[in-house]
CSV table of C-alpha atoms and ligand atoms in Angstrom, one decimal:
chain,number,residue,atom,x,y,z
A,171,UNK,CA,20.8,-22.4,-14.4
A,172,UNK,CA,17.7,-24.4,-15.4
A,173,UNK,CA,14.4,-22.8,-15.8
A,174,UNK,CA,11.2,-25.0,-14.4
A,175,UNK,CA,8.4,-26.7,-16.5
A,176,UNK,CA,5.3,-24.4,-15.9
A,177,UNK,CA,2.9,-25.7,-13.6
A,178,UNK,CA,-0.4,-25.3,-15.8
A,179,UNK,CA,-2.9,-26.3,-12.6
A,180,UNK,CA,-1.5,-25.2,-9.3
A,181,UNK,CA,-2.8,-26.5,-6.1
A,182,UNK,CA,-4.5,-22.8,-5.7
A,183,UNK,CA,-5.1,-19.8,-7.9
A,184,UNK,CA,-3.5,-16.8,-7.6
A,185,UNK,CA,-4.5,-14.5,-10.0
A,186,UNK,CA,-2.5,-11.0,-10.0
A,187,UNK,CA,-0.7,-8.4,-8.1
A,188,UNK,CA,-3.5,-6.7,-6.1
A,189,UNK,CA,-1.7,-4.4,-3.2
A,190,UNK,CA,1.6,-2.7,-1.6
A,191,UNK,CA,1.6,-2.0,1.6
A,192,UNK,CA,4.4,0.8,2.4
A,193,UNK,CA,5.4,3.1,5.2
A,194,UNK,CA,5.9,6.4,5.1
A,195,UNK,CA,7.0,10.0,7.2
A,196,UNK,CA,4.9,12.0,6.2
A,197,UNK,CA,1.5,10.9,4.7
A,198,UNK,CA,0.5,14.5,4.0
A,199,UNK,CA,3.6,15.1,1.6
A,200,UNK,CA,2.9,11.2,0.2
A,201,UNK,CA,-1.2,11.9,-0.5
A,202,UNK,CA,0.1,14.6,-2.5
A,203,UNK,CA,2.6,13.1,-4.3
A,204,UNK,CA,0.5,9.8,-5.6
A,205,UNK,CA,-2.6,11.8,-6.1
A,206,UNK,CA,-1.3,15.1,-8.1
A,207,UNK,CA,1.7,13.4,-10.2
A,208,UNK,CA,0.8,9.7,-10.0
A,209,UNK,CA,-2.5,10.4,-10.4
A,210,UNK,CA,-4.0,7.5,-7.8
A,211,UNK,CA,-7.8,8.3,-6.0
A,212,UNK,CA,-8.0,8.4,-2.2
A,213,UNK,CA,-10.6,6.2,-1.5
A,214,UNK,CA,-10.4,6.2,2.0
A,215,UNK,CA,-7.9,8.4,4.8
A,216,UNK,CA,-7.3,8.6,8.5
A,217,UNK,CA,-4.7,9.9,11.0
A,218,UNK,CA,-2.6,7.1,10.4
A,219,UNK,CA,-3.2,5.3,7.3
A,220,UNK,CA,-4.0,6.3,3.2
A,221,UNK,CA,-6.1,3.7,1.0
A,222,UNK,CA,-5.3,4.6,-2.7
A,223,UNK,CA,-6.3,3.0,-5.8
A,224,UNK,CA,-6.4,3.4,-9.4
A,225,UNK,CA,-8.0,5.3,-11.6
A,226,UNK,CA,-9.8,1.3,-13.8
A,227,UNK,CA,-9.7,-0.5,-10.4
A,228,UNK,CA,-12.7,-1.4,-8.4
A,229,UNK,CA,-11.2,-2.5,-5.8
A,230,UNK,CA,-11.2,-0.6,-2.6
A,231,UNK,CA,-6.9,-0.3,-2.3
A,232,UNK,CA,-3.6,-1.1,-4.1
A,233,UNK,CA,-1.6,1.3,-2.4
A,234,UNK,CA,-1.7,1.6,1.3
A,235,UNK,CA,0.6,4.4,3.0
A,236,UNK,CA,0.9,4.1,6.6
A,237,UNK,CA,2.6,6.5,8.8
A,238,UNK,CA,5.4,5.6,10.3
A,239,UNK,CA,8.8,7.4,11.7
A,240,UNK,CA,11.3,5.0,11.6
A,241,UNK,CA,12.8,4.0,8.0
A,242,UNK,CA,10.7,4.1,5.7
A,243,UNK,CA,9.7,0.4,4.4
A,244,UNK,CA,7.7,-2.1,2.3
A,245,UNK,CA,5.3,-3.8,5.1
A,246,UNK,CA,4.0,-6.4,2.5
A,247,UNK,CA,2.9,-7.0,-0.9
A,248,UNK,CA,-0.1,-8.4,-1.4
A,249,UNK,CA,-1.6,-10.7,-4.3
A,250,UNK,CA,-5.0,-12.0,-5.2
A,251,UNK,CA,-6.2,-15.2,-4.8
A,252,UNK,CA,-9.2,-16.4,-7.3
A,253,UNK,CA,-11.7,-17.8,-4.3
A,254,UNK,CA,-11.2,-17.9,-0.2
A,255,UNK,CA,-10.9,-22.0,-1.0
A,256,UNK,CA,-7.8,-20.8,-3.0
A,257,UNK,CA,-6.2,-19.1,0.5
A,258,UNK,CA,-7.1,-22.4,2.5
A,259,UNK,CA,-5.2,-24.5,0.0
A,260,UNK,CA,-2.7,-21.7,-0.3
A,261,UNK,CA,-2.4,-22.1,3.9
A,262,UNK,CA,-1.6,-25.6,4.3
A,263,UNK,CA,0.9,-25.8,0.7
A,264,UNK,CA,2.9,-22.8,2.4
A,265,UNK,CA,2.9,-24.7,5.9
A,266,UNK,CA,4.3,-27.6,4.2
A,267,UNK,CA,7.4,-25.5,3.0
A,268,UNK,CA,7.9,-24.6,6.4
A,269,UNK,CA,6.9,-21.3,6.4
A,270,UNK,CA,5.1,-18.8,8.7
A,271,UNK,CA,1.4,-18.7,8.2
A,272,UNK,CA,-1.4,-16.5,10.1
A,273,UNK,CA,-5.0,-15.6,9.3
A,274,UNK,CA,-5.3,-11.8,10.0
A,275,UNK,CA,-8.2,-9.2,9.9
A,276,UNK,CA,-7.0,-6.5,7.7
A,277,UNK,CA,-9.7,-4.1,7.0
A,278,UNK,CA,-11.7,-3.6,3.5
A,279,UNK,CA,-10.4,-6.7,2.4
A,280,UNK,CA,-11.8,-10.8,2.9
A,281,UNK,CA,-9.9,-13.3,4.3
A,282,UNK,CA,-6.8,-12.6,4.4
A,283,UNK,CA,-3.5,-14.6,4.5
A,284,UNK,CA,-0.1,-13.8,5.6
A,285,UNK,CA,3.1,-15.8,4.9
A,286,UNK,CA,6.8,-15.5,3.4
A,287,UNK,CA,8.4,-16.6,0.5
A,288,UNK,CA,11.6,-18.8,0.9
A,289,UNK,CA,13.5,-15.5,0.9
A,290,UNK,CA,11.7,-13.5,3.9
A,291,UNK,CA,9.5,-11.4,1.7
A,292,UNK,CA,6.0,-10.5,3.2
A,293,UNK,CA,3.2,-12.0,1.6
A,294,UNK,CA,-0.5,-11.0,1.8
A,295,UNK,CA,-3.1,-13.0,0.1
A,296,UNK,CA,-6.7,-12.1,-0.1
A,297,UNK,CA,-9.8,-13.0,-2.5
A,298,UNK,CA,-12.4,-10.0,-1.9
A,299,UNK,CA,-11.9,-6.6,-1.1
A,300,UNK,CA,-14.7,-3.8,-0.8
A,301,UNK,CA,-16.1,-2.8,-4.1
A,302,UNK,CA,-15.8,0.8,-5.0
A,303,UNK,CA,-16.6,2.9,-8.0
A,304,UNK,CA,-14.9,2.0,-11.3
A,305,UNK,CA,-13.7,5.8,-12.4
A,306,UNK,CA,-11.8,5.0,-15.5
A,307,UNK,CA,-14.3,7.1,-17.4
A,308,UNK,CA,-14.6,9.4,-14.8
A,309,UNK,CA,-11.9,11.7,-17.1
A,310,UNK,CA,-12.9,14.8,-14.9
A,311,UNK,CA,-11.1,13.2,-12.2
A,312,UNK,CA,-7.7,12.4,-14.1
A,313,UNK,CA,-4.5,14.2,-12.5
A,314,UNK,CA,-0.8,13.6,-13.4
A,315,UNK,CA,0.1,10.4,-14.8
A,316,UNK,CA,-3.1,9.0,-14.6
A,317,UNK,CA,-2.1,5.7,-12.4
A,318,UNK,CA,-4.8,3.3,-14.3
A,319,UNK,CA,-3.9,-0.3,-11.9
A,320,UNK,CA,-1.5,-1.6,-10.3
A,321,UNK,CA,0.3,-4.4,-12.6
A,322,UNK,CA,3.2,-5.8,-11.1
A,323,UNK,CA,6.6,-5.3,-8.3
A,324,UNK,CA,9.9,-5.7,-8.9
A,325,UNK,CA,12.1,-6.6,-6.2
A,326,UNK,CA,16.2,-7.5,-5.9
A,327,UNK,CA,16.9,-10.6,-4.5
A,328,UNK,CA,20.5,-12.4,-3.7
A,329,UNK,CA,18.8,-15.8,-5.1
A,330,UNK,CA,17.5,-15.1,-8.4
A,331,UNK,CA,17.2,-19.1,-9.1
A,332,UNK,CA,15.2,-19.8,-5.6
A,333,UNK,CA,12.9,-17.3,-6.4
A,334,UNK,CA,12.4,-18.5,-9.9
A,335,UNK,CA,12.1,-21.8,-8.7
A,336,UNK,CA,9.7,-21.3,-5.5
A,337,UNK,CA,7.1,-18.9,-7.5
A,338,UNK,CA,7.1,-21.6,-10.6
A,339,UNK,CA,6.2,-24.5,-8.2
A,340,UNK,CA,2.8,-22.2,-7.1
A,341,UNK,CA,1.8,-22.0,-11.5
A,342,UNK,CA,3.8,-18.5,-12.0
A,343,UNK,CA,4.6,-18.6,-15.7
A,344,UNK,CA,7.9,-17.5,-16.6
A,345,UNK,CA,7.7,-14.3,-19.8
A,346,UNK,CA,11.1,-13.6,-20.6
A,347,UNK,CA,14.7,-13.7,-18.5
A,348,UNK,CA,18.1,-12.4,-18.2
A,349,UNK,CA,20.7,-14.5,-18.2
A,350,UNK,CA,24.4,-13.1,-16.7
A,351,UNK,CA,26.7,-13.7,-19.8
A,352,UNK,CA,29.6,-16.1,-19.2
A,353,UNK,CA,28.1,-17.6,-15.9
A,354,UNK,CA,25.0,-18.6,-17.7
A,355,UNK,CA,23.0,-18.0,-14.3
A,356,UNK,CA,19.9,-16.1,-14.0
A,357,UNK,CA,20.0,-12.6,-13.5
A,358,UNK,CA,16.7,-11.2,-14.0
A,359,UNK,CA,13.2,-13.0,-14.3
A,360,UNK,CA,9.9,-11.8,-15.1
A,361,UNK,CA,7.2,-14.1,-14.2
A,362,UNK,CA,3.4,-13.5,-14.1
A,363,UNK,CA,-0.4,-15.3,-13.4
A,364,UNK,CA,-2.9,-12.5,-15.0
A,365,UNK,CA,-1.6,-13.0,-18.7
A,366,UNK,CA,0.6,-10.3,-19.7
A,367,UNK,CA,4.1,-10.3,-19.3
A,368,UNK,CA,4.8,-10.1,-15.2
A,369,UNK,CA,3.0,-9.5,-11.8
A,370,UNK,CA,6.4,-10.1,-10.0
A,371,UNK,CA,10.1,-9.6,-11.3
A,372,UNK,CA,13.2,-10.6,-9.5
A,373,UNK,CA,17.1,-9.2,-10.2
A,374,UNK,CA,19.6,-10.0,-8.6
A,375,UNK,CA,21.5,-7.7,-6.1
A,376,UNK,CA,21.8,-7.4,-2.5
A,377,UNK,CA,17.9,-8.0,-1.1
A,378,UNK,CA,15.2,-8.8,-0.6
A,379,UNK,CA,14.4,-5.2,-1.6
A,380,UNK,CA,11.4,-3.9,-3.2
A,381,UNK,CA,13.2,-1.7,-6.2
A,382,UNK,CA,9.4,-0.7,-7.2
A,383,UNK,CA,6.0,-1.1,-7.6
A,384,UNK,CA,4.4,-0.1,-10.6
A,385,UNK,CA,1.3,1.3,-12.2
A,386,UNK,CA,-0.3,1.3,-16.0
A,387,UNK,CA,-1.0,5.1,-17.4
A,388,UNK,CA,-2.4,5.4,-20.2
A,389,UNK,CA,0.0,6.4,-22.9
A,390,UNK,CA,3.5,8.4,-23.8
A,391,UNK,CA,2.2,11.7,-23.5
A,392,UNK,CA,0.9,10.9,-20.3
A,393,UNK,CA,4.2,9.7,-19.3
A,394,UNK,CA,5.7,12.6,-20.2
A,395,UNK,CA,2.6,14.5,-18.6
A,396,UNK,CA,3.1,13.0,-15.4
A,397,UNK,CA,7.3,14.5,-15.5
A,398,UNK,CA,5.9,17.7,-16.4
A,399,UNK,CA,3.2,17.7,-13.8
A,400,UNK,CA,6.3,16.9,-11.5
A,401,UNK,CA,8.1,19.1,-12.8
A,402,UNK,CA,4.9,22.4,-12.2
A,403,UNK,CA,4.8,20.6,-8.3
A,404,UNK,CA,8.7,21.8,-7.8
A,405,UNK,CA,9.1,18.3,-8.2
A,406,UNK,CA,10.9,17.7,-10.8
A,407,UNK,CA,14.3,16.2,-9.3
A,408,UNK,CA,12.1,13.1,-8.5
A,409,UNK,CA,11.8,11.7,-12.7
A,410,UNK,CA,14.6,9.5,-11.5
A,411,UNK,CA,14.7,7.1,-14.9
A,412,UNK,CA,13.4,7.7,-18.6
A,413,UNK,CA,11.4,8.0,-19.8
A,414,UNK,CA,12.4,5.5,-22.4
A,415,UNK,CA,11.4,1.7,-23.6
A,416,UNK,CA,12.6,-1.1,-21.9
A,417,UNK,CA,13.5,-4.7,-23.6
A,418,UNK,CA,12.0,-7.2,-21.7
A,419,UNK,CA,8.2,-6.6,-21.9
A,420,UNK,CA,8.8,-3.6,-24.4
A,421,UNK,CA,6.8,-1.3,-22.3
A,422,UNK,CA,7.9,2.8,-22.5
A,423,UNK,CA,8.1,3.9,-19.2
A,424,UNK,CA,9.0,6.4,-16.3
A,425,UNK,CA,10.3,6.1,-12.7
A,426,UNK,CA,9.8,8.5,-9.5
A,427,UNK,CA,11.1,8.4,-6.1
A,428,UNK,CA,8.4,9.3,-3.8
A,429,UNK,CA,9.0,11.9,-0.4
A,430,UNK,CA,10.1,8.9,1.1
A,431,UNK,CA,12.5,7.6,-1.6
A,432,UNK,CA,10.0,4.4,-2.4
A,433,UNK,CA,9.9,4.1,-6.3
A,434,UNK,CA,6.8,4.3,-8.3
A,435,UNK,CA,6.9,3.4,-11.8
A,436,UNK,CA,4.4,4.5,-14.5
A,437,UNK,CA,4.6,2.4,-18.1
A,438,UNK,CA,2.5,2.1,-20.5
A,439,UNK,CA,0.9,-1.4,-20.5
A,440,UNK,CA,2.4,-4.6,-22.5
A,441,UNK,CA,1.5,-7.3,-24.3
A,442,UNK,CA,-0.8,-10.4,-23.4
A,443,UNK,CA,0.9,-13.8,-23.4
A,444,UNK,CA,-1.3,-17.0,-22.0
A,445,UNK,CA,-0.7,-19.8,-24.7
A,446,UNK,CA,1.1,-22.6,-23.2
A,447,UNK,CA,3.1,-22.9,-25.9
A,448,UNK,CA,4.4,-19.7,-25.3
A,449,UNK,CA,8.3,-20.2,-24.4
A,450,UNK,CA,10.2,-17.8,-22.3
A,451,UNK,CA,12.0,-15.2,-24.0
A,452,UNK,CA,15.8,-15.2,-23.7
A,453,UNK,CA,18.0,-12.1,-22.9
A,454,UNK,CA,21.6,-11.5,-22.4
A,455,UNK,CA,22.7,-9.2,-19.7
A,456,UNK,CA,24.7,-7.3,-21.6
A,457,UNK,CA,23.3,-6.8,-24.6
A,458,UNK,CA,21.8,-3.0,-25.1
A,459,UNK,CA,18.4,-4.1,-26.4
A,460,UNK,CA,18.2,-5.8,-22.8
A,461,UNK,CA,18.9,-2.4,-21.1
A,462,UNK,CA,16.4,-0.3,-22.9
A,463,UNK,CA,15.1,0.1,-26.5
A,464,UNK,CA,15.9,3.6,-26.2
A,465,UNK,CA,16.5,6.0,-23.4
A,466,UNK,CA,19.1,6.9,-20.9
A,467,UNK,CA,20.7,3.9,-19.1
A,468,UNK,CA,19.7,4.2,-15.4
A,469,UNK,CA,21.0,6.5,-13.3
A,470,UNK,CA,23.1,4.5,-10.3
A,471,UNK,CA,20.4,5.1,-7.9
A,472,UNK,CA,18.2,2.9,-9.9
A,473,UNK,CA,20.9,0.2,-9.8
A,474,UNK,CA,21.3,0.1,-6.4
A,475,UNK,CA,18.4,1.8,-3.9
A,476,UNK,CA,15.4,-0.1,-3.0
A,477,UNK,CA,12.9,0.0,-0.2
A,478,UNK,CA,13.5,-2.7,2.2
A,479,UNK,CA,11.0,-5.0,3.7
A,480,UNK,CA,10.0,-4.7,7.4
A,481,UNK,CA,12.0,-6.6,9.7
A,482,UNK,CA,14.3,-8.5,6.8
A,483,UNK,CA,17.9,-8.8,7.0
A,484,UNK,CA,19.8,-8.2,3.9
A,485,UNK,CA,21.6,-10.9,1.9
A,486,UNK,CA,24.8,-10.1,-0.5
A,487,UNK,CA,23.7,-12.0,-4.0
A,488,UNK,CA,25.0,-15.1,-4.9
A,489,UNK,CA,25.7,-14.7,-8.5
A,490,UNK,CA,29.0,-15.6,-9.2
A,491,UNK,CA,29.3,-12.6,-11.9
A,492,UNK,CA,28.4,-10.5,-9.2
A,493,UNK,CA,31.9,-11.4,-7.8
A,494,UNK,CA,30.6,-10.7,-3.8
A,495,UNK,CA,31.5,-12.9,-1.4
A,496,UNK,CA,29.8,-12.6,2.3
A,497,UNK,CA,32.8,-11.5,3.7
A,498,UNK,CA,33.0,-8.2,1.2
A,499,UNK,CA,29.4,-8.2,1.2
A,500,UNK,CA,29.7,-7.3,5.4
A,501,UNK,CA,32.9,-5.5,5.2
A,502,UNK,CA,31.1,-3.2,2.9
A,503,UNK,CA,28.3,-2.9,5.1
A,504,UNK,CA,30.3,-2.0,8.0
A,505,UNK,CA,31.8,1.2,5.9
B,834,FE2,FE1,8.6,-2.4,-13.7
């Protein structure tokens, strides 16, 4: 295990989690669930496709639905870059790794990028999108949990360390980490570029899978608002995990599984670190504090059911605690 120096001035800027791009059966049942229990604005609809945003964001979408009637997947995530120069540099330093770049027209948004990480996992990088009203005093208009912005994904991976070490290398700052006790190999890492404590979070487990994306709300009555307001839509088996407060990051939070089973997480927001002298903050697997502050501990569906990404093969993790080899990775599979 070895955890990178920080790269303070990265060849480009990228400067936050900006969109998710999912598919989904039914965009009907979908609208209604991120708009009356999330609590997310439509800011744009048509036969095929859902542009959602936050209640504080100005920014046209950061959650795209798309219908679709095969398995319901994770198309892309999407991060910002700080200027279109930022994507140009960003183009030729991903080339150079090897991997897949394309300029694309994606609508409501600028230039727009599309690549991999080292693991597979779709990447969309813009700089602009379409301005749009700002309605986080528009209280009228507040439903559910009150989905404020989108702050960060969290996504299983079999290589914890590559991921750690691929997203350093492009100025991701490392907040705090899990380490698996006795193997002393990363098992969780939480790394961010917008100054509080993650835009993307990888643990290890059979991926890539998106476990979640998720959204601020405002407080812990909202939280428990938006499970009620689940709970009045005949919703209520979908409050999957808490809500509680988690260790890492500290944040009190709530999880839902959407109609199509994607997971949308609502938290209340956490603290700012940008300091360099900052270091990361350690935690042990298995310690409770790690797990959560207080709360249930998840329910297994939270341990083990993700979205996956379009097109992606599935890799069996390679953490030695794990104690999965490839060959009872696949015979598992084949069950
Ligand atoms: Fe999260």
């Amino acid at each position: 295990m070895h955890i990178p120096n920080p790269v303070f001035h990265p060849t480009f800027n990228i400067t936050r989690t900006s969109h998710v791009v999912m598919t989904v059966r039914d965009l009907a049942a979908s609208k209604h669930f991120y708009t009356e229990l999330i609590g997310l604005i439509v800011t744009e609809e048509n036969s095929d496709t859902v542009y959602l945003r936050g209640l504080e964001e100005a920014c046209h979408h950061s959650l795209v639905l798309k219908k679709w009637n095969g398995t319901p997947e994770c198309l892309r995530i999407g991060m910002r870059m700080f200027t279109d120069d930022d994507l140009v540099k960003a183009e030729a330093w991903y080339k150079a790794q090897g991997l897949p770049t394309k300029w694309v027209e994606v609508p409501h948004q600028g230039r727009t990028l599309h690549t991999t990480d080292k693991s597979g996992v779709p990447l969309e990088f813009c700089a602009t999108m379409t301005v749009v009203p700002r309605l986080v005093t528009a209280v009228r208009l507040f439903k559910g949990g009150c989905a404020h912005r989108l702050d960060h994904y969290q996504i299983l991976t079999h290589d914890v360390q590559g991921a750690c070490d691929f997203y350093m290398s492009q100025g991701f700052r490392m907040s705090e980490y899990i380490v698996a006790d006795h193997v002393e190999e990363m098992a969780g890492i939480f790394l961010q570029r917008k100054g509080n404590p993650h835009d993307i979070v990888f643990f290890t487990g059979e991926g890539p899978r998106l476990h979640h994306f998720a959204y601020t709300s405002i407080d812990v009555g909202t939280l428990i608002r938006a499970c009620d307001t689940a709970g009045s839509l005949g919703m209520g088996g979908i409050v999957e995990r808490g809500p509680g407060r988690h260790g890492p990051g500290h944040a009190q939070y709530v999880y839902f599984r959407d109609p199509d089973g994607h997971r949308c997480e609502l938290f209340t927001t956490h603290y700012q670190i940008m300091d360099i002298e900052c270091e990361p903050i350690r935690w042990d697997k298995n310690s409770p504090m790690r797990k959560e502050i207080w709360g249930y501990p998840p329910v297994q569906s939270w341990v083990e059911d993700a979205s996956p990404f379009a097109g992606l093969a599935l890799k069996p993790p390679i953490l030695k605690e794990s104690g999965m080899t490839l060959e009872k990775f696949l015979a598992a599979r084949a069950k």
